[in-house]
Coordinates of C-alpha atoms and ligand atoms in Angstrom, one line a residue:
M15 CA 96.9 160.9 127.8
T16 CA 98.0 158.0 129.9
I17 CA 100.6 155.6 128.6
R18 CA 100.4 152.3 130.4
M19 CA 101.7 148.8 130.1
L20 CA 99.0 146.4 128.8
P21 CA 98.0 143.6 131.0
D22 CA 99.2 140.1 129.9
N23 CA 95.9 138.8 128.8
I24 CA 95.5 141.7 126.4
I25 CA 99.0 141.2 125.1
N26 CA 98.3 137.5 124.5
R27 CA 95.1 138.3 122.7
I28 CA 97.0 140.7 120.4
A29 CA 99.6 138.0 119.8
A30 CA 96.8 135.5 119.1
G31 CA 95.7 137.7 116.3
E32 CA 98.9 136.8 114.5
V33 CA 99.6 133.2 115.6
I34 CA 96.1 131.9 115.8
E35 CA 94.1 133.0 112.8
R36 CA 91.8 130.0 112.5
P37 CA 91.3 126.5 113.9
A38 CA 93.9 125.1 111.6
A39 CA 96.5 127.3 113.2
V40 CA 95.7 125.9 116.6
V41 CA 95.9 122.4 115.3
K42 CA 99.3 123.1 113.6
E43 CA 100.7 124.7 116.8
L44 CA 99.5 121.8 119.0
V45 CA 100.7 119.1 116.7
E46 CA 104.1 120.8 116.4
N47 CA 104.4 120.8 120.1
S48 CA 103.6 117.1 120.2
L49 CA 106.3 116.5 117.5
D50 CA 108.8 118.6 119.5
A51 CA 107.9 116.4 122.5
S52 CA 109.1 113.3 120.5
A53 CA 105.6 111.8 120.3
T54 CA 105.2 108.8 118.0
Q55 CA 101.4 108.8 118.0
I56 CA 99.4 112.0 117.6
D57 CA 95.6 112.0 117.6
I58 CA 93.6 115.0 116.5
L59 CA 89.9 115.6 116.9
L60 CA 87.8 118.5 115.8
R61 CA 84.1 119.3 116.4
D62 CA 82.2 121.8 114.3
G63 CA 85.3 122.5 112.2
G64 CA 87.2 123.2 115.4
R65 CA 85.0 125.9 116.6
T66 CA 83.6 124.1 119.6
Q67 CA 86.4 121.7 120.3
I68 CA 89.9 120.8 119.2
L69 CA 91.6 117.9 121.0
V70 CA 95.2 116.9 120.4
T71 CA 96.6 113.9 122.3
D72 CA 100.1 112.6 122.1
N73 CA 102.4 110.1 123.8
G74 CA 105.4 112.5 124.0
T75 CA 107.6 113.4 127.0
G76 CA 104.8 115.2 128.9
M77 CA 105.1 118.1 131.4
N78 CA 105.0 118.1 135.2
A79 CA 102.8 120.4 137.2
N80 CA 105.3 123.2 137.3
E81 CA 106.0 122.9 133.6
I82 CA 102.4 123.0 132.7
S83 CA 101.9 126.3 134.5
L84 CA 105.0 127.8 132.9
A85 CA 104.0 126.6 129.5
V86 CA 101.0 128.9 129.3
E87 CA 103.1 132.0 130.3
R88 CA 104.1 134.3 127.6
H89 CA 107.5 133.6 126.0
A90 CA 108.0 130.6 128.1
T91 CA 109.7 127.8 126.1
S92 CA 111.9 124.8 126.7
K93 CA 113.3 125.1 123.2
L94 CA 115.9 127.8 123.3
P95 CA 118.3 126.6 126.0
K96 CA 121.2 128.6 124.5
D97 CA 119.5 131.9 123.8
D98 CA 120.5 131.5 120.2
L99 CA 117.9 131.8 117.5
T100 CA 120.2 130.3 114.9
L101 CA 120.3 127.0 116.8
V102 CA 116.6 126.2 116.6
K103 CA 116.1 122.5 115.8
T104 CA 112.5 122.3 117.0
M105 CA 109.3 123.3 115.3
G106 CA 108.5 125.8 118.1
F107 CA 110.8 128.3 119.8
R108 CA 108.7 131.5 120.4
G109 CA 106.8 130.3 123.5
E110 CA 103.7 132.0 122.2
A111 CA 101.3 129.4 121.0
L112 CA 99.8 128.1 124.3
P113 CA 99.4 131.6 126.0
S114 CA 97.9 132.9 122.7
I115 CA 95.4 130.0 122.4
G116 CA 94.7 130.2 126.1
A117 CA 93.8 133.9 125.8
V118 CA 91.1 133.4 123.2
S119 CA 89.5 130.1 124.3
R120 CA 88.8 127.7 127.1
L121 CA 92.0 125.7 127.3
T122 CA 92.7 122.5 129.3
I123 CA 96.1 120.9 129.4
T124 CA 96.5 117.5 130.9
S125 CA 100.0 116.0 131.0
R126 CA 102.0 113.3 132.6
P127 CA 105.8 112.8 132.2
H128 CA 107.4 109.4 132.7
N129 CA 107.6 108.3 136.4
E130 CA 105.5 111.2 137.6
E131 CA 101.8 112.0 138.3
A132 CA 99.4 113.6 135.9
W133 CA 98.3 117.2 136.3
K134 CA 95.6 119.3 134.7
L135 CA 95.4 123.0 134.2
F136 CA 92.3 125.0 133.1
L137 CA 92.4 128.5 131.5
E138 CA 89.5 130.6 130.4
G139 CA 90.1 133.7 128.3
G140 CA 93.6 133.8 129.5
K141 CA 92.8 133.5 133.2
K142 CA 94.4 130.5 135.0
H143 CA 91.8 128.7 137.0
I144 CA 92.8 125.5 138.6
L145 CA 95.9 123.3 138.6
E146 CA 94.8 119.9 139.9
P147 CA 95.9 116.2 140.0
A148 CA 94.4 114.2 137.2
S149 CA 94.4 110.7 135.8
H150 CA 96.1 110.4 132.4
P151 CA 98.5 108.1 130.6
Y152 CA 102.0 109.2 129.7
G153 CA 101.9 112.1 127.3
T154 CA 99.9 115.2 126.9
Q155 CA 96.4 116.1 125.9
V156 CA 95.5 119.7 125.0
E157 CA 91.8 120.6 124.7
V158 CA 90.7 123.9 123.2
C159 CA 87.0 124.7 123.5
D160 CA 85.0 127.6 122.2
L161 CA 87.8 129.1 120.2
F162 CA 87.6 132.9 119.8
F163 CA 84.7 133.1 122.3
A164 CA 86.8 135.9 123.9
T165 CA 87.3 137.7 120.6
P166 CA 83.9 137.7 118.9
A167 CA 85.3 139.8 116.0
R168 CA 87.6 137.0 115.0
L169 CA 84.9 134.5 115.4
K170 CA 82.9 136.2 112.6
F171 CA 85.7 135.7 110.1
L172 CA 85.6 131.9 110.3
K173 CA 84.5 130.2 107.2
T174 CA 82.2 127.3 107.0
E175 CA 82.8 124.3 109.2
R176 CA 83.9 122.3 106.2
T177 CA 86.4 124.8 105.0
E178 CA 87.9 125.2 108.4
L179 CA 88.1 121.4 108.7
E180 CA 89.9 121.1 105.4
H181 CA 92.4 123.7 106.4
A182 CA 93.1 121.8 109.6
L183 CA 93.4 118.5 107.8
D184 CA 95.8 120.1 105.3
A185 CA 98.0 121.4 108.2
V186 CA 98.1 117.9 109.7
Q187 CA 98.8 116.2 106.5
R188 CA 101.7 118.5 105.7
L189 CA 103.3 117.7 109.1
A190 CA 102.6 114.0 108.5
M191 CA 104.5 114.2 105.3
S192 CA 107.7 115.4 106.9
N193 CA 107.4 113.0 109.8
P194 CA 106.8 109.6 108.3
D195 CA 107.9 107.8 111.5
V196 CA 105.0 109.3 113.5
A197 CA 101.5 107.8 113.4
F198 CA 98.5 110.2 113.1
T199 CA 94.7 110.1 113.3
F200 CA 92.5 112.9 112.4
R201 CA 88.8 112.9 113.4
D202 CA 85.9 115.1 112.4
G203 CA 83.6 114.4 115.3
D204 CA 83.2 110.6 115.3
R205 CA 84.4 110.1 111.8
V206 CA 88.0 109.3 111.0
R207 CA 89.0 111.5 108.1
F208 CA 92.7 110.5 108.0
S209 CA 95.0 108.0 109.6
C210 CA 98.4 106.7 109.0
N211 CA 100.7 104.3 110.7
S212 CA 104.3 104.9 111.6
E213 CA 106.5 104.2 108.5
S214 CA 110.1 103.5 109.2
D215 CA 111.5 100.8 107.0
L216 CA 112.3 100.3 103.4
I217 CA 109.7 98.0 101.9
G218 CA 110.6 96.7 98.5
N219 CA 112.2 99.7 97.0
E220 CA 109.8 102.2 98.6
S221 CA 111.2 104.4 101.3
A222 CA 109.2 105.2 104.4
L223 CA 108.9 108.7 103.0
L224 CA 107.5 107.6 99.7
R225 CA 105.0 105.4 101.4
R226 CA 103.8 108.3 103.6
L227 CA 103.6 110.6 100.5
S228 CA 101.7 108.0 98.6
H229 CA 99.3 107.7 101.5
I230 CA 98.6 111.4 101.4
M231 CA 99.1 112.4 97.7
G232 CA 97.8 109.2 96.2
R233 CA 99.1 106.0 94.8
E234 CA 99.4 107.6 91.4
F235 CA 102.0 109.9 92.8
S236 CA 104.3 107.3 94.1
E237 CA 103.9 105.2 91.0
N238 CA 104.9 108.2 88.9
A239 CA 107.4 109.9 91.1
L240 CA 111.0 110.5 90.3
D241 CA 113.5 110.3 93.1
I242 CA 115.2 113.6 93.8
N243 CA 118.5 113.7 95.6
A244 CA 120.9 116.6 95.2
E245 CA 123.3 118.7 97.1
R246 CA 125.0 122.1 96.5
E247 CA 127.1 124.2 98.8
G248 CA 126.0 122.2 101.8
V249 CA 122.3 122.5 101.0
K250 CA 120.6 119.1 100.5
L251 CA 117.5 118.6 98.5
F252 CA 115.5 115.3 98.5
G253 CA 112.0 114.1 97.9
Y254 CA 109.9 113.2 94.9
A255 CA 108.7 114.9 91.8
G256 CA 105.9 113.6 89.7
L257 CA 106.2 113.0 85.9
P258 CA 104.8 115.9 83.9
T259 CA 101.9 113.8 82.5
L260 CA 100.6 113.5 86.1
N261 CA 99.5 117.1 86.5
S262 CA 96.8 119.1 88.2
N263 CA 95.0 122.4 87.7
T264 CA 96.1 123.8 91.0
S265 CA 99.5 124.2 92.7
R266 CA 98.1 122.8 95.9
H267 CA 99.8 119.5 95.4
Q268 CA 103.2 121.1 95.5
Y269 CA 104.5 120.5 99.0
L270 CA 107.7 122.1 100.1
F271 CA 109.6 121.7 103.4
V272 CA 112.6 123.4 104.8
N273 CA 114.3 121.5 107.6
R274 CA 111.1 119.4 107.9
R275 CA 109.0 122.5 108.3
P276 CA 106.1 122.9 105.8
V277 CA 106.5 126.2 104.2
R278 CA 104.8 128.3 101.5
D279 CA 107.5 130.0 99.6
K280 CA 107.2 131.9 96.3
L281 CA 110.8 131.3 95.5
L282 CA 110.4 127.5 95.8
N283 CA 107.2 127.5 93.8
G284 CA 108.9 129.6 91.1
A285 CA 111.8 127.2 90.9
V286 CA 109.4 124.3 90.4
R287 CA 107.6 126.1 87.7
A288 CA 110.8 126.9 85.9
A289 CA 112.0 123.3 86.0
Y290 CA 108.8 122.0 84.5
Q291 CA 108.0 124.8 82.1
D292 CA 109.2 122.8 79.2
F293 CA 106.7 120.1 79.8
L294 CA 103.5 121.7 81.0
A295 CA 101.0 124.1 79.7
R296 CA 100.3 127.2 81.7
Q297 CA 97.9 126.7 84.5
R298 CA 98.9 123.0 84.8
Y299 CA 100.9 122.1 87.8
P300 CA 103.1 119.2 88.6
L301 CA 102.9 117.3 91.9
V302 CA 106.0 117.5 94.0
A303 CA 107.1 117.0 97.6
L304 CA 110.5 118.5 98.1
F305 CA 112.6 118.7 101.3
V306 CA 115.3 121.2 101.7
S307 CA 117.8 120.5 104.4
I308 CA 120.0 123.5 105.3
N309 CA 122.2 124.7 108.1
S310 CA 119.9 126.7 110.3
E311 CA 122.3 129.6 110.2
K312 CA 121.6 130.0 106.5
V313 CA 117.9 130.4 106.8
D314 CA 115.6 132.7 108.8
I315 CA 112.4 131.0 109.9
N316 CA 111.5 133.8 112.2
V317 CA 109.8 135.9 109.4
H318 CA 106.3 135.4 110.6
P319 CA 104.8 134.2 113.8
A320 CA 103.1 131.3 112.0
K321 CA 106.6 130.2 110.8
T322 CA 105.3 129.2 107.4
E323 CA 107.6 131.6 105.6
V324 CA 111.3 131.4 105.4
R325 CA 114.0 133.7 104.2
F326 CA 117.2 132.2 102.8
R327 CA 120.5 133.9 103.1
D328 CA 121.4 132.9 99.6
S329 CA 118.2 132.2 97.7
G330 CA 120.0 131.9 94.4
V331 CA 121.7 128.7 95.5
I332 CA 118.4 127.1 96.6
R333 CA 116.6 128.1 93.4
G334 CA 119.4 126.8 91.2
L335 CA 119.6 123.6 93.2
I336 CA 115.9 122.9 92.8
V337 CA 115.7 123.8 89.1
S338 CA 118.8 121.7 88.2
A339 CA 117.8 118.7 90.3
L340 CA 114.3 118.6 88.9
K341 CA 115.5 119.1 85.3
H342 CA 118.1 116.4 85.7
A343 CA 115.5 113.9 87.0
L344 CA 113.1 114.8 84.3
A345 CA 115.8 114.3 81.6
Q346 CA 116.6 110.9 83.0
A347 CA 113.0 109.9 82.9
G348 CA 113.4 110.1 79.1
H349 CA 110.3 109.2 77.2
R350 CA 108.5 107.7 80.2
A351 CA 104.9 108.8 80.5
S352 CA 102.9 108.3 83.6
T353 CA 101.1 105.0 84.2
T354 CA 97.9 106.9 84.8
V355 CA 97.8 107.5 81.0
S356 CA 97.4 103.9 80.1
D357 CA 95.3 103.2 83.2
A358 CA 92.9 105.8 82.1
A359 CA 92.8 104.4 78.6
L360 CA 92.1 100.9 79.9
G361 CA 89.5 102.3 82.3
A362 CA 87.7 103.9 79.4
L363 CA 87.8 100.6 77.5
K364 CA 86.1 98.7 80.2
P365 CA 82.5 99.5 80.1
E366 CA 81.8 98.6 83.7
E367 CA 84.6 100.6 85.2
R368 CA 83.8 104.1 86.5
V369 CA 86.3 106.9 86.2
K370 CA 87.7 107.6 89.6
V371 CA 86.8 110.8 91.3
F372 CA 89.4 112.8 93.2
D373 CA 89.2 112.4 96.9
R374 CA 91.6 114.6 98.8
A375 CA 91.5 112.6 102.0
Q376 CA 92.3 109.4 100.2
G377 CA 94.7 111.3 97.9
S378 CA 93.4 109.5 94.9
F379 CA 93.2 111.4 91.7
Q380 CA 90.4 112.0 89.3
K381 CA 91.8 110.6 86.2
N382 CA 89.7 112.2 83.5
R383 CA 90.7 115.7 84.7
M384 CA 94.3 115.3 83.9
F385 CA 94.6 115.7 80.2
K386 CA 91.7 117.7 79.4
D387 CA 93.4 120.9 78.4
Q388 CA 93.9 121.1 74.7
S389 CA 96.8 122.8 73.1
A390 CA 95.9 126.4 72.8
S391 CA 97.3 126.9 69.4
M392 CA 97.2 123.9 67.2
S393 CA 98.3 124.9 63.8
D394 CA 95.7 124.2 61.2
F395 CA 98.1 124.3 58.4
Y396 CA 99.9 121.6 56.8
S397 CA 103.7 121.8 57.2
P398 CA 106.0 119.2 55.7
L399 CA 108.5 117.4 57.9
S400 CA 111.9 118.9 57.4
E401 CA 114.6 117.2 55.5
D402 CA 116.8 116.3 58.4
I403 CA 114.8 113.4 59.7
P404 CA 115.9 110.4 57.7
G405 CA 113.0 108.7 56.0
L406 CA 110.6 111.5 56.8
D407 CA 110.6 113.3 53.5
V408 CA 108.0 111.3 51.7
A409 CA 105.2 113.0 49.8
P410 CA 102.4 113.8 52.1
N411 CA 99.8 111.9 50.2
A412 CA 101.7 108.6 50.0
K413 CA 99.5 105.6 50.5
I414 CA 99.3 104.1 54.0
S415 CA 101.0 100.8 54.1
T416 CA 100.1 98.7 57.1
V417 CA 102.3 95.8 57.7
N418 CA 105.8 95.7 56.4
S419 CA 107.2 92.3 57.2
D420 CA 110.8 93.4 56.7
H421 CA 110.6 95.8 59.6
E422 CA 108.7 93.5 61.9
E423 CA 111.6 91.7 63.6
I424 CA 114.0 94.7 63.8
Y425 CA 111.5 96.9 65.5
S426 CA 109.7 94.6 67.8
V427 CA 112.5 93.3 69.9
D428 CA 115.0 96.1 70.3
H429 CA 112.6 99.1 70.3
P430 CA 110.4 100.0 73.2
L431 CA 108.0 101.8 71.0
G432 CA 107.7 98.8 68.6
A433 CA 107.0 98.6 64.9
A434 CA 104.4 100.8 63.3
R435 CA 101.5 98.8 62.0
A436 CA 99.0 101.3 60.9
Q437 CA 97.8 104.9 61.0
V438 CA 94.3 105.4 62.1
H439 CA 92.1 108.4 61.6
E440 CA 95.1 110.0 60.1
T441 CA 96.1 111.1 63.6
Y442 CA 97.3 108.1 65.5
I443 CA 100.1 105.6 64.8
V444 CA 99.4 102.1 66.1
S445 CA 102.5 100.1 66.7
Q446 CA 103.2 96.7 68.1
S447 CA 105.9 96.2 70.7
E448 CA 107.2 93.1 72.3
D449 CA 104.6 93.1 75.1
G450 CA 101.8 95.3 73.9
I451 CA 100.2 97.9 71.7
I452 CA 101.3 101.5 71.5
I453 CA 99.2 104.3 70.2
V454 CA 101.0 107.5 69.4
D455 CA 99.5 110.9 68.9
Q456 CA 101.5 112.0 65.8
H457 CA 101.0 115.7 66.3
A458 CA 101.9 115.7 70.0
A459 CA 104.9 113.5 69.4
H460 CA 106.3 115.4 66.5
E461 CA 105.8 118.7 68.3
R462 CA 108.0 117.4 71.1
L463 CA 110.7 116.3 68.6
V464 CA 110.8 119.6 66.8
Y465 CA 111.0 121.4 70.2
E466 CA 113.8 119.3 71.4
R467 CA 115.7 119.8 68.2
M468 CA 115.2 123.5 68.4
K469 CA 116.6 123.5 71.9
K470 CA 119.6 121.5 70.8
A471 CA 120.2 123.8 67.9
L472 CA 120.0 126.7 70.4
E473 CA 122.6 125.2 72.5
V474 CA 125.1 124.8 69.7
G475 CA 124.8 128.3 68.5
G476 CA 121.5 129.1 67.1
V477 CA 118.6 127.8 65.0
L478 CA 119.0 127.9 61.2
S479 CA 116.6 130.2 59.5
Q480 CA 115.0 130.0 56.2
G481 CA 114.2 133.2 54.2
L482 CA 110.7 133.7 53.0
L483 CA 110.3 134.3 49.3
I484 CA 107.9 137.0 49.9
P485 CA 108.3 138.6 53.3
E486 CA 105.0 138.6 55.1
V487 CA 103.5 141.6 56.8
V488 CA 101.5 140.7 59.9
E489 CA 99.2 143.3 61.3
V490 CA 98.9 143.4 65.0
S491 CA 98.1 146.2 67.5
D492 CA 100.6 149.0 68.1
V493 CA 101.3 147.7 71.6
I494 CA 101.9 144.2 70.5
A495 CA 104.1 145.3 67.6
T496 CA 106.3 147.2 70.0
R497 CA 106.4 144.3 72.3
L498 CA 107.4 141.9 69.5
I499 CA 110.1 144.3 68.2
E500 CA 111.6 144.6 71.7
R501 CA 112.2 140.9 71.6
A502 CA 113.5 140.8 68.0
E503 CA 117.0 139.9 69.1
E504 CA 115.8 136.9 71.1
F505 CA 113.7 135.7 68.2
A506 CA 116.6 136.1 65.8
E507 CA 118.5 133.6 67.9
L508 CA 115.6 131.2 67.2
G509 CA 115.8 131.8 63.5
L510 CA 112.8 134.2 63.4
I511 CA 113.7 137.5 61.8
I512 CA 111.1 140.3 62.2
E513 CA 111.2 144.0 61.7
K514 CA 109.0 146.9 62.4
F515 CA 106.6 147.8 59.6
G516 CA 105.0 151.1 60.1
N517 CA 102.6 151.3 63.0
G518 CA 100.9 148.2 64.3
A519 CA 102.5 145.8 62.0
V520 CA 105.7 143.7 61.7
V521 CA 107.3 142.2 58.7
V522 CA 108.6 138.6 58.9
R523 CA 111.6 137.9 56.7
E524 CA 112.9 134.6 57.9
V525 CA 111.5 131.7 59.9
P526 CA 113.2 128.8 61.7
A527 CA 114.1 126.2 59.0
L528 CA 113.0 123.4 61.3
L529 CA 109.4 124.6 61.1
G530 CA 109.1 123.9 57.4
Q531 CA 106.2 125.7 55.8
T532 CA 104.4 127.6 58.4
D533 CA 101.5 129.9 58.8
V534 CA 103.5 132.9 59.7
R535 CA 100.5 135.0 60.8
A536 CA 99.3 132.4 63.3
L537 CA 102.8 132.0 64.6
I538 CA 103.2 135.7 65.2
N539 CA 99.9 136.0 66.9
D540 CA 100.6 133.1 69.2
L541 CA 104.0 134.5 70.1
A542 CA 102.3 137.8 70.9
D543 CA 99.9 136.0 73.2
D544 CA 102.9 134.3 74.8
L545 CA 104.7 137.6 75.5
V546 CA 101.7 138.9 77.3
E547 CA 101.6 135.9 79.6
M548 CA 105.3 135.4 80.0
D549 CA 106.7 135.5 83.4
S550 CA 109.1 138.3 83.7
N551 CA 111.1 136.4 86.3
L552 CA 112.2 133.9 83.7
S553 CA 115.8 134.0 82.5
L554 CA 116.5 134.7 78.8
R555 CA 117.1 131.0 78.2
E556 CA 113.9 130.0 79.9
R557 CA 112.1 132.6 77.8
L558 CA 113.6 131.3 74.6
E559 CA 112.5 127.9 75.5
E560 CA 109.0 129.0 76.0
V561 CA 109.1 130.6 72.6
C562 CA 110.5 127.5 71.1
S563 CA 107.6 125.6 72.5
T564 CA 105.1 127.8 70.8
M565 CA 107.0 127.6 67.5
A566 CA 107.3 123.8 67.7
C567 CA 103.6 123.5 67.8
H568 CA 103.5 125.3 64.5
G569 CA 106.2 123.2 63.0
S570 CA 104.5 119.9 63.8
V571 CA 103.0 117.4 61.6
R572 CA 99.4 118.1 62.2
A573 CA 96.7 115.5 63.0
G574 CA 95.0 114.6 59.8
R575 CA 98.1 114.0 57.7
Q576 CA 98.7 110.6 56.2
L577 CA 102.0 109.0 57.1
N578 CA 103.5 106.0 55.5
N579 CA 105.2 103.2 57.3
E580 CA 108.7 104.6 57.0
E581 CA 107.6 107.9 58.3
M582 CA 105.8 106.4 61.2
N583 CA 108.8 104.2 62.1
A584 CA 111.2 107.1 61.8
L585 CA 109.0 109.0 64.2
L586 CA 109.0 106.2 66.7
R587 CA 112.7 105.7 66.5
E588 CA 113.4 109.4 67.0
M589 CA 111.0 109.4 70.0
E590 CA 113.0 106.7 71.6
V591 CA 116.2 108.6 71.5
T592 CA 114.8 112.0 72.3
P593 CA 114.6 113.2 75.9
H594 CA 111.1 114.0 77.3
S595 CA 109.3 112.5 74.3
G596 CA 106.7 110.9 76.5
Q597 CA 104.8 114.2 76.7
C598 CA 104.2 117.1 74.4
N599 CA 105.1 120.6 75.4
H600 CA 101.8 121.0 77.1
G601 CA 102.2 118.0 79.4
R602 CA 99.8 115.8 77.5
P603 CA 101.1 112.3 76.7
T604 CA 102.4 111.6 73.3
Y605 CA 101.8 108.0 73.4
V606 CA 99.8 105.4 75.4
K607 CA 100.9 101.9 75.9
L608 CA 98.5 99.1 76.5
K609 CA 100.1 96.0 77.9
L610 CA 99.2 92.7 76.3
A611 CA 98.5 91.3 79.7
D612 CA 95.9 94.1 80.3
I613 CA 94.4 93.6 76.9
E614 CA 94.0 89.9 77.6
K615 CA 92.3 90.8 80.9
L616 CA 89.8 93.0 79.0
F617 CA 88.9 90.0 76.9
G618 CA 88.7 87.7 79.9
R619 CA 91.7 85.6 78.7
R620 CA 93.4 86.0 82.0
Ligands
ADP29 P1 107.0 126.8 121.9 O1 106.6 125.6 121.2 O2 107.4 127.9 121.0 O3 108.1 126.5 122.9 P2 104.4 126.8 123.1 O4 103.6 127.9 123.7 O5 103.8 126.1 122.0 O6 105.8 127.4 122.7 O7 104.8 125.7 124.2 C1 105.4 126.2 125.4 C2 106.2 125.0 126.1 O8 105.3 124.0 126.6 C3 107.1 124.2 125.1 O9 108.3 124.9 125.0 C4 107.1 122.9 125.8 O10 108.1 122.8 126.7 C5 105.8 122.7 126.5 N1 104.9 121.9 125.7 C6 103.9 122.4 124.9 N2 103.2 121.3 124.4 C7 103.7 120.2 124.9 C8 103.5 118.8 124.6 N3 102.5 118.4 123.8 N4 104.3 117.9 125.2 C9 105.3 118.3 126.1 N5 105.6 119.6 126.3 C10 104.8 120.6 125.7
MG30 MG1 104.9 125.4 120.1

């Protein structure tokens, strides 16, 4: 056995295995270097998904001949002048990227600092070839050809050109989001896939950041984004969070940054989920771009060579900060539903207008995707509205009255949701507001109201329950019965009293009074489903709220029930004063507003 020191080019190849896993990683490292060099314009070009060529050009500070040669040496960096890892202010600091890239490709670095000549260095599979004078404007150009030619095993793991290209574009767009003052272009061969100008000023009331985000995440995002700004124990959080009605079926549109560094962090994702869980169905994800700004001593970015993971010294503070800031913003948004809802409705009304298709590069959203999910558990059973809503205790088969002139004035001026005019298809309330028509989904709206009332009751000491005349035995499996009984205490707080009933069954003695007459069996079955899926990381309170949400669905006035004018108006008035009433618990809108001006356009009156 002979133990020996490995030669540098082998060490670099080993390091490359971690730092450079695919073309997108090369792009990310090179763009980060350009940002660290204070570039204001960065141009990226890929050929064949980055396999044959990656070219990154910047107008940053540049390097002289000596610096170029040092830059490709292992652990050579200009970014740790004080030998203190906690003082890192730059994207890079490990001095690994260039030597690693150089070890597995054909690398050419051409650079020119201010007031000096340009030089060029060529490396092949880690071997330095020539350093020679060149002609080049200020700044740096790094060209990476034939990536992984020196490590054929890695080459085999590359996905299709298109996939590699999308990953690279994603890496660039994330960096562009946290650097709105820098201009970028991204080319796939000769085709420009993405470009953005430098954004620095406030235009109207849109910040540079919001304009950059809008450019990448789509106009819909900026139109429906809530401003986030919070601070706790010296940690700052800022950015934008989309309204719940603007949601997506993947979490890909949740962008998180720590000290401007794009990161993927489970903690942050979990916090976002917890904040929105009231408003969105499972498997629906809000769109957010959040920036955490934290003293570099309180966070470790040196967890992984690619630096996309972080470790916080006190992760509880960060989680709490995000959850509370998002919840606060959502509460302030009140009954606002996103503009995309009415846009989509109007789009559907116009026969000639096509529904938009999602285009990631343009960041525009496919509208008809957004609200497709149906509530998983719509109760099919009639349940009367409970007594505590004034004016809502009218017999279910009361006649529909359409116009009630007494209410006209009162409701149209002061109330954003207007005066109820009619109920159509026994499902939708049509109301007239000062400047438009509002269509309310009565089930969705009522479900939200019941839910918010349950939560409120929970806050002030528990939900009132109502005993069943005949306790109901619900048969479930053994496993589920056990699981339900384990939670019996939590349910009791919500007014649902259950007990074990032999093997594989529970007996329900009391149900939350708010629910009115409920199909107990369906409720228990839905709760059982809930428990299976429920995230064990949620706090008790969060779990209770999730259960509330399921119960509320059962307590809601179902579609298909006739409502009279007073009932309809009472519902509208309660929506106006209830937080979050713009969407049901599953993130679908509860109402759509069509502006008079838009309707006039439909008819060519404008
Ligand atoms: P790190 O970024 O961790 O320092 P790199 O291997 O990526 O390590 O780069 C090594 C050094 O080369 C950097 O510290 C920097 O001084 C210099 N450098 C790399 N790219 C550029 C660039 N585009 N402009 C100016 N200097 C650069
Ligand atoms: Mg670097």
